[in-house]
Amino acid sequence: SAVYVLPLGFVESSCRSRIFWMKLNKLLLQGKFFQLEIYDPYSGPVLLDEQLASRCGYVLSEDVWGNPVFRASVLGCHMANEADELFSLTVNIKVSSFSSMRAAVTYTYPMYCSYASWASREIVCEENYMEVSVKTDVPAVSNDYTVAWMSALPETQNVAYQQWQLMFVSPSGRKRITVSDAVKLGYSFNNSLSRVYLRAPYHSNESDVSVVSGVTMNMITSTSMYRQRWLLLLIDTTVSCPVDGISFTDTTLTWTVPRVIPTLVVQESTFVSKSIVMGVDDQVIVNPEEMNYLLEYNETHIRITIPTGAEGGKLESSISGGVYGVTYCIDLFLEHTWTDADWQTTKYTVIKSITTPFKPQIPTVINNTVPEERLFNVALGHFLPDVSLVAITVGNVPFSLREAQHHGFKIYETPFSNGTKAFILEVSFDDPYVLREYVNRNETKYTLLVNYTLSVGLEMTLYYHSAEVECVVADIEVPEAVGSCDEENLYLTLPTFGLHQYWDLYLGNKLLNRHLALTNGYLAATNSTHLILQIPLFAGGLIYEEVSFQKIKARFDVALRKVRTMETLQMFSISCSFNSSAFIICHPDGTIMVSAQMKTVPAIDMSKTKLRDSSCKPKEYNEAHAFFKFHVTTCGTSVRIEGDHIIYENEISYEKETLPRQSIPTITRDPDYRLTVLCYYQAKETLVLGAFSRDPATSPPFGSGTMFPRSNTAAYRRVRQALNVVSRVSKDESFMEFYGPNMAILKQPMEPVFLEVELKDESPSVELYLENCWVATSPDFNSTPRWNITVDG
């Protein structure tokens, strides 16, 4: 690989408390791979890996913003050291577009650090290693040779490494090893002009764990020994570092470090704290309270408390188990300087990267819709800046952001003062993907169903959140009908707006559709705005309020009902009087009314007309008309079945006046008069009622039939028998498709149920009357509770 000039702004570095800090700009590394090499002045570049880092005093991590950070102790393995005051380190930064690092570009970056204010003992607790360095004062043989001895000491450094030994004291006992053996165990030991230092990994075999003031400490008790023929030098290189002490609340994180560590302070009575400072990244925080930090200490503890989200750290979005939430990261360090009788001055530095546990934060949907503007305005928040909206689904139709904007949706972000943001979506009520439902009397409920797709955090994890927003607007005008009449018809005029969409017309409990209108003989016409219904005087569905041979008063009632709930909104009624002439009216309840017009020569006496039962006389009459009113079961009315119709028949006749004589023939002056009266009824009548079911999953009950056999005496005896009676529930009013006998039927309140009861018995003496019909929770006739549909026919 070639060596190139560093891009501007790619690297930042500093030297803080005898530690090199180097940060790389992540923006210049996007889509690329990088490696670090440490340049050794004697052997050349060495690739940095985890094992080398912990042994040689290096750390490679990321700051809270995702920038790569490299830290190195000035006592690291590959430092150039000038009299323990000037230190330099050269790092090669290799960048490639390939994970194999082929065709890599190499940037060489030298760093320099000046550090002369060494304490007698300095301890560094890094993320991946513990380091202790101790000042060594080699005693002189005599005052005369002091200068010569000190000047010769640097020359002996080359062989000193081979003469040092380490003594470890652990719960398993004492262990004395050479420096070369210590290196094999992951330790690093060396001496410089004026110092001896030991670097150790956490949780080695020679370490011990203890709890000091509630904080778990990892400790290595060791003595470094230097032996010559006439000199034995023993140096305490014990080191102890905290491995926990972090606690969290919903709003804060707290880092606790023991103020006095017994293994490091033997004579606690002589212990005096000189300074306690805290820092973030590589910067000392002089006035923590200005950043809402709290640095406090007592006789046993030093405690740093940081509010979640405070400056210097970073809130970060993440997804856990499909739930959106946040974590807070901050890189802290603590420097505690103290004195005691044994060590004079100790400088104790702890570097800690802290991340709070995942805290779920369910996004909130805020409905800012103003109904008068007929525009949904929906906010989804609050999100951190590392969340972006990538797509939406409206009414099960997916849209990219570009497609959504092109369709007419308006999408934008709105920031909040606390650094979070929300995504705003604006959709018109009239958009085809907005659901509409007619509710109440004159209102429309508009429903916006949205599924948001968001990209969360640096990993760009996809997160989905659905929202349902409703708005009810009084924007429907319930129609008013106008009625009129002419000599033979009634007329109903009704606006067509909303017809069949929001409401339907019902004649009784039957839907007034085209089929029913044709069946009953109505004529329907529509224009762009109105429906005009023409109802002939003797068409089906009319209510005859007053009938005589002088006039007929007829009424036509129609109900305006909601399509979905069958709720009646309005009753329209037209009532008109008509001049009567000859007519016959067959009522659904079996009442027959006949106005017979007698046109005979000579004229007859209308008061003497009768039905088959001579006791059935006209209710009213005059010279030209006779009016009869009777039931199909009286006055000698006969019945027969032809196809799908039941036909009831009677006859109006005239009683002739005769002149009595002793011999035949009889002489009369009255003309012969007979008028046959026929009424046709459909054999299958449909009864539509609103029915409720408390248990929709229960199968519908079977019907109940009652038989009325005829006898010669015309007496009726009610007998319940097991007849061939079939009851079925139709899927709609056409009675073409039926539910199975054991099929569960789900019905909403006020939704019609179409029932059919049919007698399969072919006996001519048997008729079917539907006396009682009810809904129950089982087919048992005696089961309770029950909800009646018809009672006593």
Short mmCIF file of N, CA and C in Angstrom, two decimals, residues 646-778:
data_model
loop_
_atom_site.label_atom_id
_atom_site.label_comp_id
_atom_site.label_asym_id
_atom_site.label_seq_id
_atom_site.Cartn_x
_atom_site.Cartn_y
_atom_site.Cartn_z
N ILE A 646 -101.88 -19.41 -2.85
CA ILE A 646 -103.07 -19.89 -2.15
C ILE A 646 -104.23 -19.00 -2.62
N ILE A 647 -105.30 -19.62 -3.10
CA ILE A 647 -106.42 -18.86 -3.67
C ILE A 647 -107.65 -19.06 -2.79
N TYR A 648 -108.17 -17.94 -2.30
CA TYR A 648 -109.41 -17.96 -1.54
C TYR A 648 -110.54 -17.48 -2.45
N GLU A 649 -111.67 -18.20 -2.40
CA GLU A 649 -112.77 -17.90 -3.34
C GLU A 649 -114.10 -17.82 -2.60
N ASN A 650 -114.86 -16.80 -2.99
CA ASN A 650 -116.24 -16.68 -2.50
C ASN A 650 -117.07 -16.15 -3.66
N GLU A 651 -118.34 -15.96 -3.37
CA GLU A 651 -119.26 -15.57 -4.45
C GLU A 651 -120.33 -14.65 -3.90
N ILE A 652 -120.54 -13.54 -4.62
CA ILE A 652 -121.65 -12.64 -4.28
C ILE A 652 -122.83 -13.00 -5.19
N SER A 653 -123.94 -13.22 -4.55
CA SER A 653 -125.15 -13.57 -5.35
C SER A 653 -126.34 -12.77 -4.83
N TYR A 654 -127.39 -12.91 -5.59
CA TYR A 654 -128.60 -12.14 -5.27
C TYR A 654 -129.72 -13.11 -5.00
N GLU A 655 -130.43 -12.87 -3.91
CA GLU A 655 -131.59 -13.69 -3.58
C GLU A 655 -132.79 -13.22 -4.40
N LYS A 656 -133.22 -14.08 -5.29
CA LYS A 656 -134.35 -13.70 -6.16
C LYS A 656 -135.67 -13.75 -5.40
N GLU A 657 -136.51 -12.81 -5.76
CA GLU A 657 -137.89 -12.86 -5.26
C GLU A 657 -138.75 -13.64 -6.25
N THR A 658 -139.46 -14.60 -5.76
CA THR A 658 -140.28 -15.46 -6.63
C THR A 658 -141.76 -15.33 -6.26
N LEU A 659 -142.64 -15.61 -7.30
CA LEU A 659 -144.08 -15.64 -7.07
C LEU A 659 -144.49 -17.08 -6.83
N PRO A 660 -144.95 -17.34 -5.66
CA PRO A 660 -145.29 -18.74 -5.34
C PRO A 660 -146.44 -19.24 -6.20
N ARG A 661 -146.31 -20.47 -6.72
CA ARG A 661 -147.37 -21.13 -7.49
C ARG A 661 -147.44 -22.59 -7.10
N GLN A 662 -148.51 -23.21 -7.44
CA GLN A 662 -148.69 -24.60 -7.07
C GLN A 662 -147.96 -25.55 -7.98
N SER A 663 -147.57 -25.06 -9.12
CA SER A 663 -146.91 -25.96 -10.07
C SER A 663 -145.65 -25.29 -10.63
N ILE A 664 -144.71 -26.05 -11.14
CA ILE A 664 -143.45 -25.57 -11.74
C ILE A 664 -143.75 -25.22 -13.17
N PRO A 665 -143.13 -24.21 -13.80
CA PRO A 665 -141.98 -23.42 -13.28
C PRO A 665 -142.39 -22.27 -12.38
N THR A 666 -141.29 -21.75 -11.67
CA THR A 666 -141.48 -20.59 -10.79
C THR A 666 -141.32 -19.32 -11.62
N ILE A 667 -142.11 -18.35 -11.29
CA ILE A 667 -142.08 -17.10 -12.04
C ILE A 667 -141.36 -16.05 -11.18
N THR A 668 -140.32 -15.35 -11.75
CA THR A 668 -139.63 -14.24 -11.07
C THR A 668 -139.33 -13.13 -12.06
N ARG A 669 -139.26 -11.94 -11.54
CA ARG A 669 -138.93 -10.82 -12.40
C ARG A 669 -137.50 -10.32 -12.19
N ASP A 670 -136.81 -10.92 -11.21
CA ASP A 670 -135.43 -10.47 -10.93
C ASP A 670 -134.44 -11.16 -11.86
N PRO A 671 -133.39 -10.41 -12.28
CA PRO A 671 -132.37 -11.01 -13.14
C PRO A 671 -131.46 -11.93 -12.31
N ASP A 672 -130.79 -12.87 -12.97
CA ASP A 672 -129.83 -13.75 -12.31
C ASP A 672 -128.51 -12.98 -12.13
N TYR A 673 -127.92 -13.03 -10.89
CA TYR A 673 -126.68 -12.26 -10.63
C TYR A 673 -125.74 -13.08 -9.78
N ARG A 674 -124.51 -13.30 -10.27
CA ARG A 674 -123.46 -13.96 -9.48
C ARG A 674 -122.11 -13.27 -9.79
N LEU A 675 -121.34 -12.99 -8.73
CA LEU A 675 -120.02 -12.36 -8.89
C LEU A 675 -119.01 -13.17 -8.07
N THR A 676 -118.06 -13.74 -8.78
CA THR A 676 -117.03 -14.54 -8.11
C THR A 676 -115.91 -13.63 -7.58
N VAL A 677 -115.53 -13.85 -6.33
CA VAL A 677 -114.47 -13.06 -5.68
C VAL A 677 -113.26 -13.99 -5.42
N LEU A 678 -112.09 -13.63 -5.95
CA LEU A 678 -110.86 -14.42 -5.76
C LEU A 678 -109.77 -13.55 -5.14
N CYS A 679 -109.09 -14.10 -4.15
CA CYS A 679 -107.92 -13.43 -3.57
C CYS A 679 -106.73 -14.40 -3.63
N TYR A 680 -105.62 -13.89 -4.16
CA TYR A 680 -104.41 -14.70 -4.32
C TYR A 680 -103.37 -14.27 -3.27
N TYR A 681 -102.85 -15.25 -2.58
CA TYR A 681 -101.76 -15.00 -1.62
C TYR A 681 -100.57 -15.88 -1.99
N GLN A 682 -99.39 -15.31 -1.86
CA GLN A 682 -98.19 -16.13 -2.10
C GLN A 682 -98.08 -17.22 -1.04
N ALA A 683 -97.73 -18.40 -1.50
CA ALA A 683 -97.65 -19.53 -0.57
C ALA A 683 -96.49 -19.36 0.41
N LYS A 684 -95.43 -18.67 -0.03
CA LYS A 684 -94.26 -18.42 0.84
C LYS A 684 -94.19 -16.93 1.13
N GLU A 685 -94.52 -16.58 2.34
CA GLU A 685 -94.41 -15.18 2.75
C GLU A 685 -93.11 -14.97 3.51
N THR A 686 -92.47 -13.86 3.31
CA THR A 686 -91.20 -13.54 3.97
C THR A 686 -91.47 -12.56 5.10
N LEU A 687 -91.04 -12.93 6.28
CA LEU A 687 -91.15 -12.03 7.44
C LEU A 687 -89.76 -11.61 7.83
N VAL A 688 -89.43 -10.32 7.69
CA VAL A 688 -88.10 -9.80 7.99
C VAL A 688 -88.18 -9.00 9.28
N LEU A 689 -87.42 -9.44 10.28
CA LEU A 689 -87.40 -8.73 11.56
C LEU A 689 -85.96 -8.51 11.99
N GLY A 690 -85.74 -7.43 12.73
CA GLY A 690 -84.42 -7.24 13.35
C GLY A 690 -84.29 -8.19 14.51
N ALA A 691 -83.21 -8.93 14.57
CA ALA A 691 -83.04 -9.93 15.63
C ALA A 691 -81.69 -9.75 16.29
N PHE A 692 -81.62 -9.96 17.59
CA PHE A 692 -80.36 -9.88 18.33
C PHE A 692 -79.95 -11.28 18.74
N SER A 693 -78.66 -11.50 18.84
CA SER A 693 -78.15 -12.77 19.33
C SER A 693 -77.06 -12.47 20.35
N ARG A 694 -77.25 -12.93 21.59
CA ARG A 694 -76.25 -12.66 22.61
C ARG A 694 -75.01 -13.53 22.41
N ASP A 695 -75.16 -14.65 21.74
CA ASP A 695 -74.03 -15.54 21.49
C ASP A 695 -73.91 -15.78 20.00
N PRO A 696 -73.16 -14.95 19.28
CA PRO A 696 -73.10 -15.06 17.82
C PRO A 696 -72.56 -16.40 17.35
N ALA A 697 -71.80 -17.09 18.18
CA ALA A 697 -71.20 -18.33 17.74
C ALA A 697 -72.17 -19.52 17.82
N THR A 698 -73.36 -19.31 18.40
CA THR A 698 -74.31 -20.40 18.56
C THR A 698 -75.10 -20.59 17.29
N SER A 699 -75.32 -21.83 16.92
CA SER A 699 -76.09 -22.11 15.71
C SER A 699 -77.53 -21.64 15.89
N PRO A 700 -78.21 -21.27 14.80
CA PRO A 700 -79.59 -20.78 14.91
C PRO A 700 -80.53 -21.90 15.35
N PRO A 701 -81.54 -21.59 16.15
CA PRO A 701 -82.49 -22.63 16.59
C PRO A 701 -83.41 -23.01 15.45
N PHE A 702 -84.05 -24.19 15.62
CA PHE A 702 -85.01 -24.62 14.62
C PHE A 702 -86.36 -23.97 14.89
N GLY A 703 -87.21 -23.91 13.83
CA GLY A 703 -88.52 -23.29 13.99
C GLY A 703 -89.52 -24.22 14.66
N SER A 704 -90.72 -23.69 14.94
CA SER A 704 -91.78 -24.47 15.58
C SER A 704 -93.05 -24.28 14.78
N GLY A 705 -93.69 -25.37 14.44
CA GLY A 705 -94.93 -25.28 13.64
C GLY A 705 -96.13 -25.75 14.43
N THR A 706 -97.34 -25.20 14.10
CA THR A 706 -98.60 -25.60 14.74
C THR A 706 -99.60 -25.98 13.66
N MET A 707 -100.30 -27.12 13.82
CA MET A 707 -101.22 -27.62 12.81
C MET A 707 -102.66 -27.34 13.23
N PHE A 708 -103.46 -26.90 12.24
CA PHE A 708 -104.89 -26.70 12.47
C PHE A 708 -105.66 -27.60 11.49
N PRO A 709 -106.01 -28.84 11.86
CA PRO A 709 -106.76 -29.70 10.94
C PRO A 709 -108.23 -29.27 10.87
N ARG A 710 -108.77 -29.34 9.66
CA ARG A 710 -110.20 -29.00 9.50
C ARG A 710 -111.06 -30.21 9.85
N SER A 711 -112.29 -29.92 10.29
CA SER A 711 -113.27 -31.00 10.54
C SER A 711 -114.61 -30.56 9.95
N ASN A 712 -115.49 -31.49 9.81
CA ASN A 712 -116.79 -31.16 9.22
C ASN A 712 -117.57 -30.19 10.08
N THR A 713 -117.26 -30.18 11.37
CA THR A 713 -117.98 -29.28 12.27
C THR A 713 -117.33 -27.92 12.34
N ALA A 714 -116.26 -27.72 11.56
CA ALA A 714 -115.54 -26.44 11.54
C ALA A 714 -114.95 -26.09 12.90
N ALA A 715 -114.76 -27.10 13.75
CA ALA A 715 -114.11 -26.86 15.05
C ALA A 715 -112.60 -27.01 14.88
N TYR A 716 -111.83 -26.25 15.65
CA TYR A 716 -110.38 -26.27 15.55
C TYR A 716 -109.79 -26.79 16.85
N ARG A 717 -108.89 -27.70 16.71
CA ARG A 717 -108.20 -28.24 17.88
C ARG A 717 -106.69 -28.12 17.66
N ARG A 718 -105.99 -27.41 18.56
CA ARG A 718 -104.57 -27.16 18.39
C ARG A 718 -103.79 -28.41 18.82
N VAL A 719 -103.07 -28.97 17.90
CA VAL A 719 -102.30 -30.18 18.17
C VAL A 719 -100.87 -29.96 17.70
N ARG A 720 -99.87 -30.15 18.58
CA ARG A 720 -98.45 -30.07 18.18
C ARG A 720 -97.98 -31.48 17.86
N GLN A 721 -97.57 -31.66 16.62
CA GLN A 721 -97.12 -32.96 16.17
C GLN A 721 -95.74 -32.82 15.51
N ALA A 722 -95.09 -33.96 15.32
CA ALA A 722 -93.82 -33.97 14.60
C ALA A 722 -94.11 -34.03 13.12
N LEU A 723 -94.27 -32.87 12.52
CA LEU A 723 -94.61 -32.79 11.10
C LEU A 723 -93.35 -32.65 10.27
N ASN A 724 -93.52 -32.75 9.00
CA ASN A 724 -92.41 -32.53 8.08
C ASN A 724 -92.30 -31.02 7.82
N VAL A 725 -91.81 -30.34 8.84
CA VAL A 725 -91.66 -28.88 8.78
C VAL A 725 -90.18 -28.55 8.67
N VAL A 726 -89.82 -27.74 7.71
CA VAL A 726 -88.44 -27.37 7.47
C VAL A 726 -88.27 -25.86 7.67
N SER A 727 -87.31 -25.49 8.49
CA SER A 727 -87.01 -24.07 8.67
C SER A 727 -85.58 -23.82 8.25
N ARG A 728 -85.34 -22.73 7.56
CA ARG A 728 -84.00 -22.39 7.07
C ARG A 728 -83.78 -20.90 7.22
N VAL A 729 -82.50 -20.53 7.27
CA VAL A 729 -82.11 -19.12 7.32
C VAL A 729 -81.42 -18.79 6.01
N SER A 730 -81.99 -17.82 5.30
CA SER A 730 -81.44 -17.42 4.01
C SER A 730 -80.31 -16.42 4.21
N LYS A 731 -79.36 -16.41 3.27
CA LYS A 731 -78.25 -15.47 3.34
C LYS A 731 -78.65 -14.06 2.96
N ASP A 732 -79.74 -13.92 2.21
CA ASP A 732 -80.24 -12.60 1.85
C ASP A 732 -81.71 -12.71 1.51
N GLU A 733 -82.28 -11.61 1.09
CA GLU A 733 -83.72 -11.55 0.85
C GLU A 733 -84.17 -12.31 -0.39
N SER A 734 -83.22 -12.76 -1.21
CA SER A 734 -83.61 -13.46 -2.43
C SER A 734 -84.05 -14.89 -2.15
N PHE A 735 -83.68 -15.42 -0.98
CA PHE A 735 -84.01 -16.79 -0.60
C PHE A 735 -83.53 -17.79 -1.66
N MET A 736 -82.32 -17.51 -2.19
CA MET A 736 -81.71 -18.41 -3.16
C MET A 736 -80.60 -19.24 -2.51
N GLU A 737 -79.89 -18.66 -1.53
CA GLU A 737 -78.81 -19.35 -0.84
C GLU A 737 -79.12 -19.38 0.65
N PHE A 738 -78.89 -20.56 1.28
CA PHE A 738 -79.25 -20.73 2.67
C PHE A 738 -78.04 -21.21 3.48
N TYR A 739 -78.04 -20.87 4.76
CA TYR A 739 -77.02 -21.39 5.66
C TYR A 739 -77.30 -22.87 5.96
N GLY A 740 -76.22 -23.62 6.22
CA GLY A 740 -76.38 -25.01 6.59
C GLY A 740 -77.05 -25.13 7.94
N PRO A 741 -77.64 -26.31 8.24
CA PRO A 741 -78.42 -26.47 9.49
C PRO A 741 -77.59 -26.35 10.75
N ASN A 742 -76.28 -26.65 10.67
CA ASN A 742 -75.44 -26.58 11.87
C ASN A 742 -74.36 -25.51 11.75
N MET A 743 -74.60 -24.55 10.89
CA MET A 743 -73.59 -23.51 10.65
C MET A 743 -73.81 -22.34 11.61
N ALA A 744 -72.72 -21.86 12.22
CA ALA A 744 -72.82 -20.69 13.09
C ALA A 744 -73.04 -19.43 12.25
N ILE A 745 -74.00 -18.61 12.66
CA ILE A 745 -74.35 -17.41 11.90
C ILE A 745 -74.08 -16.21 12.79
N LEU A 746 -73.25 -15.30 12.31
CA LEU A 746 -72.91 -14.09 13.07
C LEU A 746 -73.74 -12.93 12.54
N LYS A 747 -74.53 -12.32 13.42
CA LYS A 747 -75.37 -11.19 13.05
C LYS A 747 -75.12 -10.04 14.00
N GLN A 748 -75.06 -8.82 13.45
CA GLN A 748 -74.93 -7.63 14.26
C GLN A 748 -76.31 -7.18 14.74
N PRO A 749 -76.38 -6.43 15.84
CA PRO A 749 -77.67 -5.88 16.28
C PRO A 749 -78.34 -5.08 15.17
N MET A 750 -79.64 -5.29 15.04
CA MET A 750 -80.49 -4.61 14.05
C MET A 750 -80.24 -5.11 12.63
N GLU A 751 -79.41 -6.12 12.45
CA GLU A 751 -79.21 -6.67 11.11
C GLU A 751 -80.32 -7.68 10.85
N PRO A 752 -80.95 -7.66 9.66
CA PRO A 752 -82.11 -8.53 9.42
C PRO A 752 -81.71 -10.00 9.32
N VAL A 753 -82.64 -10.85 9.76
CA VAL A 753 -82.51 -12.29 9.62
C VAL A 753 -83.64 -12.78 8.73
N PHE A 754 -83.31 -13.50 7.67
CA PHE A 754 -84.32 -13.94 6.70
C PHE A 754 -84.66 -15.40 6.98
N LEU A 755 -85.87 -15.62 7.51
CA LEU A 755 -86.30 -16.95 7.93
C LEU A 755 -87.32 -17.50 6.93
N GLU A 756 -87.24 -18.81 6.69
CA GLU A 756 -88.22 -19.49 5.85
C GLU A 756 -88.69 -20.73 6.60
N VAL A 757 -90.00 -20.88 6.74
CA VAL A 757 -90.60 -22.06 7.35
C VAL A 757 -91.52 -22.68 6.31
N GLU A 758 -91.31 -23.96 6.00
CA GLU A 758 -92.07 -24.60 4.93
C GLU A 758 -92.63 -25.93 5.41
N LEU A 759 -93.90 -26.19 5.09
CA LEU A 759 -94.55 -27.45 5.42
C LEU A 759 -94.44 -28.38 4.23
N LYS A 760 -93.76 -29.51 4.41
CA LYS A 760 -93.56 -30.47 3.33
C LYS A 760 -94.68 -31.52 3.26
N ASP A 761 -95.59 -31.51 4.24
CA ASP A 761 -96.69 -32.49 4.26
C ASP A 761 -97.63 -32.22 3.10
N GLU A 762 -97.98 -33.25 2.35
CA GLU A 762 -98.82 -33.09 1.16
C GLU A 762 -100.30 -33.28 1.45
N SER A 763 -100.66 -33.49 2.71
CA SER A 763 -102.08 -33.70 3.03
C SER A 763 -102.87 -32.42 2.75
N PRO A 764 -103.94 -32.50 2.00
CA PRO A 764 -104.73 -31.29 1.68
C PRO A 764 -105.45 -30.74 2.89
N SER A 765 -105.55 -31.52 3.95
CA SER A 765 -106.28 -31.04 5.13
C SER A 765 -105.37 -30.37 6.14
N VAL A 766 -104.11 -30.17 5.79
CA VAL A 766 -103.15 -29.59 6.73
C VAL A 766 -102.71 -28.22 6.22
N GLU A 767 -102.75 -27.21 7.09
CA GLU A 767 -102.24 -25.87 6.78
C GLU A 767 -101.19 -25.49 7.81
N LEU A 768 -100.28 -24.64 7.41
CA LEU A 768 -99.19 -24.21 8.30
C LEU A 768 -99.41 -22.77 8.72
N TYR A 769 -99.44 -22.57 10.04
CA TYR A 769 -99.47 -21.22 10.60
C TYR A 769 -98.25 -21.09 11.52
N LEU A 770 -97.46 -20.07 11.28
CA LEU A 770 -96.27 -19.86 12.12
C LEU A 770 -96.69 -19.10 13.36
N GLU A 771 -96.86 -19.85 14.45
CA GLU A 771 -97.38 -19.24 15.68
C GLU A 771 -96.29 -18.52 16.46
N ASN A 772 -95.23 -19.25 16.80
CA ASN A 772 -94.14 -18.68 17.60
C ASN A 772 -92.80 -18.95 16.93
N CYS A 773 -91.94 -17.95 16.94
CA CYS A 773 -90.59 -18.11 16.42
C CYS A 773 -89.66 -17.33 17.34
N TRP A 774 -88.58 -17.97 17.77
CA TRP A 774 -87.70 -17.32 18.72
C TRP A 774 -86.26 -17.74 18.50
N VAL A 775 -85.36 -17.00 19.15
CA VAL A 775 -83.93 -17.30 19.13
C VAL A 775 -83.54 -17.76 20.52
N ALA A 776 -82.81 -18.87 20.59
CA ALA A 776 -82.35 -19.40 21.87
C ALA A 776 -80.92 -19.90 21.71
N THR A 777 -80.34 -20.33 22.81
CA THR A 777 -78.94 -20.76 22.78
C THR A 777 -78.79 -22.25 22.50
N SER A 778 -79.90 -23.00 22.35
CA SER A 778 -79.82 -24.42 22.01
C SER A 778 -81.09 -24.81 21.28
#
